[in-house]
Structures are given as structure tokens and as C-alpha cells.
Amino acid sequence: MKLRVIDWTASGAARLLDQTLLPQEVKYLQISSVDGMIEAIKSLRVRGAPLIGIAAAMGLAAAAAGRETGRSRVTQADLEWLSEEAEKMRRARPTAVNLSRAVDRMLECAQAAFVSGRSDLAKALRHEAQTIWDEDQAMCRKIGFVGSEIIQRGATVLTHCNTGRLATGGIGTALGVIYTAHEQGKIKKVFADETRPLNQGSRLTAWELTEAGVQCTVITDSMAAALMAAGSIDVVVVGADRIAANGDVANKIGTYGLAVVAKHHGVPFYAAAPTSTFDLTLETGREIPIEERAAEEVPTAEGAGVFNPAFDVTPANLITGIITDRGLVESPSEASVSKIFPTDSYPLPA
Ligand code: MRU
């Protein structure tokens, strides 16, 4: 994809591609305030678990750059300001743990700048935000290599939502696997679920894959079972927003249904995610907070109720493996997940 999804401006603001308008319109937003970034995250102008972490970090750095204090060193007042802004940012969306983790890293960075008597908080925060982005880019590449091993030559892959360059700081997670396998000449075709109600599959994944020369066919979410029954899908690869210690995976609503159907038809089902998406403080997926979005996203008759959860949880026993930057977690369980976190209980990228 030739377009930059996220970037810095010369003045230290964040520049975002507005994903709500894609693929019809390419428009960039310049964001220099925390409230501006919260609005962009809540309204899905920027989206995808890893990318909202990066965007949140950039939003905090941009806000600090615009708040020239003229003081010679980072003060307690600076820390208090950042802490208030960071807590607002953390609440923008609840499910993807990458957001909260990025906010924590920005707070830790500011604390370190305070303790070491640094004068340039904005510079330190920008460096940390860029590091979060760079690490994600590297993790995507590793996920791509690890995941390409499970793709057979001539494979037809089904994916859900959008997990590529529009959702991460790099080539993507599930789409990173697909791009890497495509470069190896292994991909015959990708089916992309439409992904109701906001159509991240039909708008974003179809656009990304087609631009990259990967043959992509969009189906509505309810067609996946029929395709599997017809033997048309070799493997399902999806992303993740938060993974509990036992390997339960929260991802875009509809993922759980796909996993049930895949199990029924004997189709291997993989989730792909960086280590920053694991939350080992949660024993099972039942503890993962699930975002409920506005009723307006689901058009219906006046007076009818709408239930609109943005994510669901797929139990580990339906998942063939989790593809991570630290290797493949086969038959996810507390024991197999803990193997990729030998020392750190609070996982940070290697
Ligand atoms: O609501 P969204 O579009 O932010 O949801 C995104 C997903 O569910 C993705 O599958 C997930 O964040 C992984 S992105 C690499």
C-alpha cells in the first residue's frame, strides 16, 4: 500500500488516514490534542488493536509537543497533566489491550524523564511512541514468517475484519501471514468476510489485498459456513484484540462463530497477534471487557432495539494455534501460552 496510514507532521502532530471514508475517499487528519485522538479512536478513523496503541502514544506525544512549558526540567505538574490525559486516552476503547499497554509505556517514559531530570518531555514521549511503532512493525514481520509456515501451497484462506497495514504499524497480523505466504507464492485466494456492521472486511481488507495483488473475494459473514461445507476453505486466519492467559481470544464480533463452524468442518483455525496483545493478568477470556457500540451502527426500524457488541471471545479449545512474534502457540492453553513468556509475566515485546 502506497499510502501512509499514520505519520508525524513537521510540527510533531499525528497525521492519520481517516479509515471511515475508505475506500471511496482518501483524507488525512492532523491531530495534536488528546481529545482529537480520542475522537479518532472512538469513531474508528484509526482502528485495529496495534494501531490504536500506536495512535494513542502518538496523540500523547503530540499533545506534549503543543504544550510548551518553557521549564528547564520535567516537573511533577507535567506528570500530573500527562497522567490525566493518559487516563482519558486509556478509556477511548476498552477491548484491545494494546491501547492500555501503550498508555502505560508513555507514563513510564515520563516518569523516567522526571527522575533523570530531563528537560524535554515531548521529545522523550515522541521517542517512546516511535519505539512502540517500530516494535510493532518488527513483530508483524516475525508473525508473517511464523504464520507462513502453516500455509500450504495453493491455499484458500478465510479471514475476518481487517488486520493488515490499516490495523498495525507494519504489514499486519493475520494479513501479515497472508502477505508473507503470498510472497512465497503459496496463496491461491483469500475470502474476506464483510464484517458487519462496519464492513472492515469489504471496505478495508478487500482494498488492501487487491492493491497488494492478492486475489480477494468478499463474502457476507453468513456465507462462511456454506463455503466450508463445500470444502472451499483450507484455513482460517484472524487477528486478536486481547488474549487471556489460557489462550482465549477476543476479536471482532463474528470470530467466535467462525471458529465454531471451522471446528465442525475440520478446518484449521488460527489467530495471529503480537505479544503486546496478550494480557496475562486475565485468567480466561470471560474477564475481557467487550466494547458495546452505538445502536446507530445497525440500521433498523424505529422503535426496535439493537445489541451491538464490537467483539466476541473465542475459547482456546476451538483454536488450532496462535501465531505470534515469538513462535506458534499450538493448541493454546495456560501451559502453551506461558512457554512464550518464560520470564515476563507482564509481556512486553522482545
Ligand atoms: O473495531 P476494529 O476495527 O478496531 O476491530 C479490529 C479487529 O477486531 C482486528 O481483528 C484486531 O484488532 C486485530 S488488528 C491486527
Short mmCIF file of C-alpha atoms and ligand atoms in Angstrom, two decimals:
data_model
loop_
_atom_site.label_atom_id
_atom_site.label_comp_id
_atom_site.label_asym_id
_atom_site.label_seq_id
_atom_site.Cartn_x
_atom_site.Cartn_y
_atom_site.Cartn_z
CA MET A 1 0.00 0.00 0.00
CA LYS A 2 1.49 3.28 -1.09
CA LEU A 3 -0.49 5.42 1.35
CA ARG A 4 0.89 6.19 4.81
CA VAL A 5 -1.68 5.08 7.39
CA ILE A 6 -0.15 7.10 10.21
CA ASP A 7 2.73 9.57 10.37
CA TRP A 8 4.19 12.59 12.15
CA THR A 9 3.81 16.11 10.78
CA ALA A 10 6.72 18.56 10.77
CA SER A 11 5.25 20.25 13.87
CA GLY A 12 5.09 16.97 15.83
CA ALA A 13 1.34 16.35 15.38
CA ALA A 14 -0.03 12.97 14.29
CA ARG A 15 -1.28 12.57 10.72
CA LEU A 16 -3.93 9.86 10.24
CA LEU A 17 -5.62 8.37 7.21
CA ASP A 18 -9.36 8.59 8.03
CA GLN A 19 -10.42 4.95 7.68
CA THR A 20 -14.14 5.68 7.99
CA LEU A 21 -14.04 7.15 4.47
CA LEU A 22 -12.14 4.30 2.79
CA PRO A 23 -12.06 3.08 0.13
CA GLN A 24 -14.08 5.85 -1.54
CA GLU A 25 -12.18 8.82 -0.19
CA VAL A 26 -8.57 9.33 0.88
CA LYS A 27 -8.44 12.05 3.50
CA TYR A 28 -5.85 12.78 6.17
CA LEU A 29 -6.46 14.29 9.60
CA GLN A 30 -3.92 16.24 11.58
CA ILE A 31 -4.25 15.61 15.31
CA SER A 32 -2.38 17.49 18.02
CA SER A 33 -4.64 17.07 21.04
CA VAL A 34 -5.60 14.14 23.26
CA ASP A 35 -9.30 14.87 22.76
CA GLY A 36 -8.78 14.85 18.98
CA MET A 37 -7.07 11.45 19.13
CA ILE A 38 -9.76 10.05 21.44
CA GLU A 39 -12.40 11.11 18.92
CA ALA A 40 -10.45 9.46 16.08
CA ILE A 41 -10.06 6.21 18.04
CA LYS A 42 -13.69 6.09 19.23
CA SER A 43 -15.08 6.76 15.78
CA LEU A 44 -12.71 4.20 14.16
CA ARG A 45 -10.96 6.78 11.98
CA VAL A 46 -7.93 4.90 13.29
CA ARG A 47 -8.53 1.30 14.35
CA GLY A 48 -7.09 -2.18 14.83
CA ALA A 49 -5.59 -3.23 18.16
CA PRO A 50 -1.89 -2.49 17.49
CA LEU A 51 -2.58 0.71 15.56
CA ILE A 52 -4.77 2.26 18.27
CA GLY A 53 -1.92 1.68 20.74
CA ILE A 54 0.49 3.46 18.41
CA ALA A 55 -2.01 6.26 17.71
CA ALA A 56 -2.70 6.79 21.41
CA ALA A 57 1.03 7.05 22.12
CA MET A 58 1.47 9.49 19.23
CA GLY A 59 -1.52 11.52 20.45
CA LEU A 60 0.01 11.91 23.90
CA ALA A 61 3.39 12.86 22.40
CA ALA A 62 1.73 15.35 20.02
CA ALA A 63 -0.22 16.96 22.87
CA ALA A 64 3.00 17.30 24.90
CA ALA A 65 4.75 18.91 21.92
CA GLY A 66 1.99 21.50 21.70
CA ARG A 67 2.25 22.31 25.40
CA GLU A 68 5.50 24.25 25.54
CA THR A 69 6.15 24.86 29.23
CA GLY A 70 9.45 26.69 28.95
CA ARG A 71 10.63 24.96 32.13
CA SER A 72 14.15 23.65 32.38
CA ARG A 73 13.14 20.19 33.56
CA VAL A 74 10.18 17.81 33.67
CA THR A 75 8.10 18.69 36.75
CA GLN A 76 5.55 16.97 38.97
CA ALA A 77 2.93 19.21 37.29
CA ASP A 78 3.91 17.79 33.88
CA LEU A 79 3.45 14.27 35.23
CA GLU A 80 0.04 15.17 36.68
CA TRP A 81 -1.05 16.69 33.37
CA LEU A 82 0.09 13.63 31.43
CA SER A 83 -1.48 11.23 33.87
CA GLU A 84 -4.92 12.89 33.50
CA GLU A 85 -4.68 12.92 29.71
CA ALA A 86 -3.42 9.33 29.65
CA GLU A 87 -6.36 8.07 31.71
CA LYS A 88 -8.79 9.73 29.29
CA MET A 89 -6.93 8.15 26.36
CA ARG A 90 -6.98 4.71 28.01
CA ARG A 91 -10.79 4.79 28.18
CA ALA A 92 -11.26 5.52 24.45
CA ARG A 93 -11.87 1.83 23.66
CA PRO A 94 -11.87 -0.97 26.24
CA THR A 95 -11.16 -4.29 24.50
CA ALA A 96 -7.77 -4.03 22.77
CA VAL A 97 -5.13 -4.27 25.49
CA ASN A 98 -2.56 -2.67 23.16
CA LEU A 99 -4.13 0.72 23.90
CA SER A 100 -3.77 0.43 27.65
CA ARG A 101 -0.28 -1.03 27.33
CA ALA A 102 0.88 1.86 25.11
CA VAL A 103 -0.55 4.39 27.58
CA ASP A 104 1.33 2.67 30.44
CA ARG A 105 4.57 2.86 28.48
CA MET A 106 4.11 6.58 27.86
CA LEU A 107 3.54 7.15 31.61
CA GLU A 108 6.62 5.09 32.49
CA CYS A 109 8.64 7.07 29.95
CA ALA A 110 7.54 10.39 31.50
CA GLN A 111 8.33 9.13 34.99
CA ALA A 112 11.83 8.13 33.84
CA ALA A 113 12.33 11.57 32.25
CA PHE A 114 11.27 13.19 35.54
CA VAL A 115 13.57 11.05 37.66
CA SER A 116 16.56 11.62 35.40
CA GLY A 117 15.97 15.40 35.36
CA ARG A 118 15.39 15.64 31.60
CA SER A 119 14.16 18.94 30.17
CA ASP A 120 12.43 17.65 27.07
CA LEU A 121 9.29 15.65 27.94
CA ALA A 122 7.81 15.99 24.44
CA LYS A 123 10.99 14.64 22.83
CA ALA A 124 11.12 11.68 25.24
CA LEU A 125 7.44 10.88 24.59
CA ARG A 126 7.85 11.10 20.84
CA HIS A 127 10.80 8.72 21.01
CA GLU A 128 8.76 6.23 23.07
CA ALA A 129 5.77 6.44 20.68
CA GLN A 130 8.10 5.83 17.73
CA THR A 131 9.63 2.86 19.57
CA ILE A 132 6.17 1.33 20.12
CA TRP A 133 5.51 1.75 16.39
CA ASP A 134 8.90 0.31 15.34
CA GLU A 135 8.48 -2.68 17.65
CA ASP A 136 5.06 -3.39 16.21
CA GLN A 137 6.43 -3.24 12.69
CA ALA A 138 9.13 -5.78 13.58
CA MET A 139 6.60 -8.04 15.35
CA CYS A 140 4.36 -8.02 12.26
CA ARG A 141 7.26 -9.22 10.12
CA LYS A 142 8.01 -12.06 12.55
CA ILE A 143 4.33 -13.05 12.72
CA GLY A 144 4.33 -13.15 8.92
CA PHE A 145 7.27 -15.58 8.82
CA VAL A 146 5.98 -17.78 11.65
CA GLY A 147 2.48 -17.88 10.16
CA SER A 148 3.57 -18.53 6.58
CA GLU A 149 4.81 -21.95 7.77
CA ILE A 150 1.25 -23.12 8.43
CA ILE A 151 0.01 -22.08 4.99
CA GLN A 152 0.11 -24.89 2.42
CA ARG A 153 0.96 -24.18 -1.22
CA GLY A 154 -2.20 -23.33 -3.19
CA ALA A 155 -4.18 -22.44 -0.05
CA THR A 156 -7.51 -20.68 0.05
CA VAL A 157 -7.65 -18.65 3.26
CA LEU A 158 -10.65 -17.11 5.02
CA THR A 159 -10.10 -14.01 7.16
CA HIS A 160 -12.30 -11.69 9.19
CA CYS A 161 -12.26 -7.93 9.84
CA ASN A 162 -9.08 -6.03 8.84
CA THR A 163 -5.74 -6.99 10.34
CA GLY A 164 -3.26 -5.54 7.87
CA ARG A 165 -1.41 -2.31 7.17
CA LEU A 166 -4.52 -0.37 8.16
CA ALA A 167 -4.63 -2.04 11.59
CA THR A 168 -0.98 -2.17 12.69
CA GLY A 169 2.33 -0.34 12.44
CA GLY A 170 3.56 -2.80 9.82
CA ILE A 171 2.32 -5.43 7.37
CA GLY A 172 -0.31 -6.71 9.78
CA THR A 173 -1.03 -9.82 11.82
CA ALA A 174 -3.41 -12.22 10.02
CA LEU A 175 -2.88 -10.22 6.82
CA GLY A 176 0.87 -10.19 7.57
CA VAL A 177 0.71 -14.00 7.39
CA ILE A 178 -1.21 -13.78 4.11
CA TYR A 179 1.19 -11.20 2.59
CA THR A 180 4.22 -13.28 3.55
CA ALA A 181 2.70 -16.51 2.22
CA HIS A 182 1.68 -14.63 -0.94
CA GLU A 183 5.30 -13.52 -1.48
CA GLN A 184 6.25 -17.20 -1.18
CA GLY A 185 3.74 -18.00 -3.95
CA LYS A 186 1.54 -20.09 -1.65
CA ILE A 187 -1.78 -18.21 -1.67
CA LYS A 188 -4.38 -19.19 -4.24
CA LYS A 189 -7.11 -16.96 -2.96
CA VAL A 190 -8.42 -15.11 0.10
CA PHE A 191 -12.06 -14.91 1.13
CA ALA A 192 -12.68 -11.80 3.24
CA ASP A 193 -15.73 -11.66 5.48
CA GLU A 194 -17.65 -8.44 5.00
CA THR A 195 -17.53 -7.98 8.82
CA ARG A 196 -20.80 -6.39 9.81
CA PRO A 197 -21.77 -3.82 10.91
CA LEU A 198 -18.88 -1.50 9.88
CA ASN A 199 -17.57 -3.59 6.97
CA GLN A 200 -13.87 -3.58 7.82
CA GLY A 201 -13.58 -6.67 5.58
CA SER A 202 -15.37 -5.48 2.47
CA ARG A 203 -14.05 -1.89 2.69
CA LEU A 204 -10.55 -2.24 4.11
CA THR A 205 -9.28 -5.81 3.70
CA ALA A 206 -10.57 -6.08 0.13
CA TRP A 207 -8.88 -2.76 -0.68
CA GLU A 208 -5.57 -3.67 0.95
CA LEU A 209 -5.34 -7.15 -0.55
CA THR A 210 -6.37 -6.10 -4.03
CA GLU A 211 -3.84 -3.26 -4.00
CA ALA A 212 -1.17 -5.78 -3.00
CA GLY A 213 -2.10 -8.11 -5.86
CA VAL A 214 -3.61 -10.82 -3.64
CA GLN A 215 -6.72 -12.35 -5.16
CA CYS A 216 -9.57 -11.50 -2.80
CA THR A 217 -13.27 -12.34 -2.83
CA VAL A 218 -15.67 -10.74 -0.34
CA ILE A 219 -18.45 -12.78 1.25
CA THR A 220 -21.10 -11.67 3.72
CA ASP A 221 -20.48 -13.00 7.22
CA SER A 222 -23.31 -15.53 6.99
CA MET A 223 -21.76 -17.28 3.94
CA ALA A 224 -18.71 -18.73 5.69
CA ALA A 225 -20.41 -21.94 6.88
CA ALA A 226 -21.67 -22.79 3.40
CA LEU A 227 -18.20 -22.23 1.91
CA MET A 228 -16.62 -24.52 4.49
CA ALA A 229 -19.29 -27.16 3.90
CA ALA A 230 -18.41 -27.02 0.19
CA GLY A 231 -14.75 -27.64 1.04
CA SER A 232 -13.71 -24.23 -0.33
CA ILE A 233 -11.66 -23.06 2.69
CA ASP A 234 -8.31 -24.61 3.66
CA VAL A 235 -7.54 -22.48 6.70
CA VAL A 236 -9.00 -19.57 8.71
CA VAL A 237 -6.60 -16.87 9.97
CA VAL A 238 -7.91 -13.95 12.08
CA GLY A 239 -6.42 -11.28 14.34
CA ALA A 240 -6.93 -10.58 18.05
CA ASP A 241 -7.66 -7.65 20.33
CA ARG A 242 -6.80 -9.31 23.63
CA ILE A 243 -5.65 -12.82 24.54
CA ALA A 244 -6.08 -14.19 28.06
CA ALA A 245 -3.52 -16.36 29.86
CA ASN A 246 -5.41 -19.55 28.92
CA GLY A 247 -5.37 -18.69 25.18
CA ASP A 248 -8.97 -17.44 24.87
CA VAL A 249 -9.02 -14.78 22.12
CA ALA A 250 -11.17 -11.64 21.90
CA ASN A 251 -11.54 -10.41 18.32
CA LYS A 252 -14.07 -8.71 16.05
CA ILE A 253 -17.66 -9.90 16.55
CA GLY A 254 -18.27 -12.94 14.38
CA THR A 255 -14.89 -14.54 15.05
CA TYR A 256 -16.36 -17.00 17.61
CA GLY A 257 -19.00 -18.14 15.12
CA LEU A 258 -16.30 -18.72 12.50
CA ALA A 259 -14.30 -20.84 14.95
CA VAL A 260 -17.33 -22.99 15.80
CA VAL A 261 -18.07 -23.54 12.12
CA ALA A 262 -14.40 -24.25 11.34
CA LYS A 263 -14.26 -26.88 14.11
CA HIS A 264 -17.41 -28.53 12.77
CA HIS A 265 -15.90 -28.81 9.29
CA GLY A 266 -12.38 -29.76 10.40
CA VAL A 267 -10.87 -26.53 9.01
CA PRO A 268 -7.79 -25.32 10.97
CA PHE A 269 -8.44 -22.03 12.77
CA TYR A 270 -5.55 -19.70 13.69
CA ALA A 271 -5.37 -16.32 15.47
CA ALA A 272 -2.35 -14.10 14.77
CA ALA A 273 -1.20 -11.45 17.25
CA PRO A 274 1.89 -9.74 18.65
CA THR A 275 2.93 -10.40 22.25
CA SER A 276 1.59 -6.92 23.11
CA THR A 277 -1.94 -8.31 22.61
CA PHE A 278 -1.59 -10.89 25.41
CA ASP A 279 -2.97 -9.96 28.81
CA LEU A 280 -1.64 -12.49 31.29
CA THR A 281 -3.40 -10.68 34.15
CA LEU A 282 -6.64 -12.26 32.92
CA GLU A 283 -7.04 -15.99 33.54
CA THR A 284 -9.71 -16.53 30.89
CA GLY A 285 -11.49 -14.68 28.13
CA ARG A 286 -14.56 -14.24 30.33
CA GLU A 287 -12.71 -11.37 32.04
CA ILE A 288 -12.04 -9.45 28.81
CA PRO A 289 -14.12 -6.23 28.64
CA ILE A 290 -16.23 -6.21 25.49
CA GLU A 291 -16.98 -2.86 23.89
CA GLU A 292 -20.62 -2.19 23.09
CA ARG A 293 -21.09 0.32 20.30
CA ALA A 294 -23.87 2.72 19.39
CA ALA A 295 -27.19 1.40 18.12
CA GLU A 296 -26.92 3.78 15.13
CA GLU A 297 -24.29 1.49 13.59
CA VAL A 298 -27.02 -1.10 12.95
CA PRO A 299 -29.83 0.45 10.90
CA THR A 300 -33.25 -0.92 11.85
CA ALA A 301 -36.90 0.05 12.22
CA GLU A 302 -37.68 2.93 14.56
CA GLY A 303 -38.53 1.56 17.99
CA ALA A 304 -36.64 -1.73 17.54
CA GLY A 305 -33.83 -2.44 19.97
CA VAL A 306 -30.22 -3.02 18.86
CA PHE A 307 -27.50 -5.01 20.60
CA ASN A 308 -24.11 -4.13 19.09
CA PRO A 309 -21.07 -5.70 20.80
CA ALA A 310 -17.92 -4.97 18.79
CA PHE A 311 -16.05 -8.13 19.83
CA ASP A 312 -16.57 -11.70 20.98
CA VAL A 313 -14.39 -14.26 22.72
CA THR A 314 -13.28 -17.49 21.04
CA PRO A 315 -12.44 -20.18 23.59
CA ALA A 316 -8.95 -21.64 23.29
CA ASN A 317 -10.28 -25.15 22.64
CA LEU A 318 -11.61 -24.00 19.24
CA ILE A 319 -8.23 -22.56 18.19
CA THR A 320 -5.67 -24.68 16.34
CA GLY A 321 -2.86 -22.25 17.13
CA ILE A 322 -1.92 -18.66 17.94
CA ILE A 323 0.70 -17.22 15.60
CA THR A 324 2.94 -14.78 17.49
CA ASP A 325 6.23 -12.98 17.00
CA ARG A 326 7.72 -15.46 19.49
CA GLY A 327 6.56 -18.52 17.60
CA LEU A 328 3.46 -20.65 17.17
CA VAL A 329 1.41 -21.49 20.28
CA GLU A 330 -0.14 -24.81 19.31
CA SER A 331 -3.39 -25.95 20.97
CA PRO A 332 -3.47 -22.82 23.16
CA SER A 333 -3.75 -23.38 26.90
CA GLU A 334 -2.27 -21.78 30.00
CA ALA A 335 0.71 -24.13 29.70
CA SER A 336 1.41 -23.49 26.00
CA VAL A 337 0.87 -19.71 26.27
CA SER A 338 3.23 -19.46 29.25
CA LYS A 339 6.01 -21.09 27.18
CA ILE A 340 6.36 -17.94 25.04
CA PHE A 341 6.59 -15.80 28.20
CA PRO A 342 9.32 -17.64 30.10
CA THR A 343 10.33 -14.75 32.35
CA ASP A 344 7.98 -11.80 31.99
CA SER A 345 4.53 -12.14 33.50
CA TYR A 346 3.67 -8.70 32.08
CA PRO A 347 4.61 -9.30 28.47
CA LEU A 348 6.50 -6.66 26.58
CA PRO A 349 7.90 -7.09 23.09
CA ALA A 350 11.33 -8.75 22.96
O1 MRU B 1 -13.15 -2.42 15.70
P1 MRU B 1 -11.83 -2.60 15.00
O2 MRU B 1 -11.92 -2.37 13.53
O3 MRU B 1 -10.73 -1.83 15.66
O4 MRU B 1 -11.52 -4.15 15.20
C1 MRU B 1 -10.31 -4.67 14.74
C2 MRU B 1 -10.18 -6.13 14.95
O5 MRU B 1 -11.02 -6.78 15.56
C3 MRU B 1 -8.92 -6.78 14.48
O6 MRU B 1 -9.15 -8.11 14.12
C4 MRU B 1 -7.91 -6.77 15.63
O7 MRU B 1 -7.80 -5.50 16.19
C5 MRU B 1 -6.57 -7.21 15.18
S1 MRU B 1 -5.80 -6.00 14.14
C6 MRU B 1 -4.25 -6.54 13.77
#
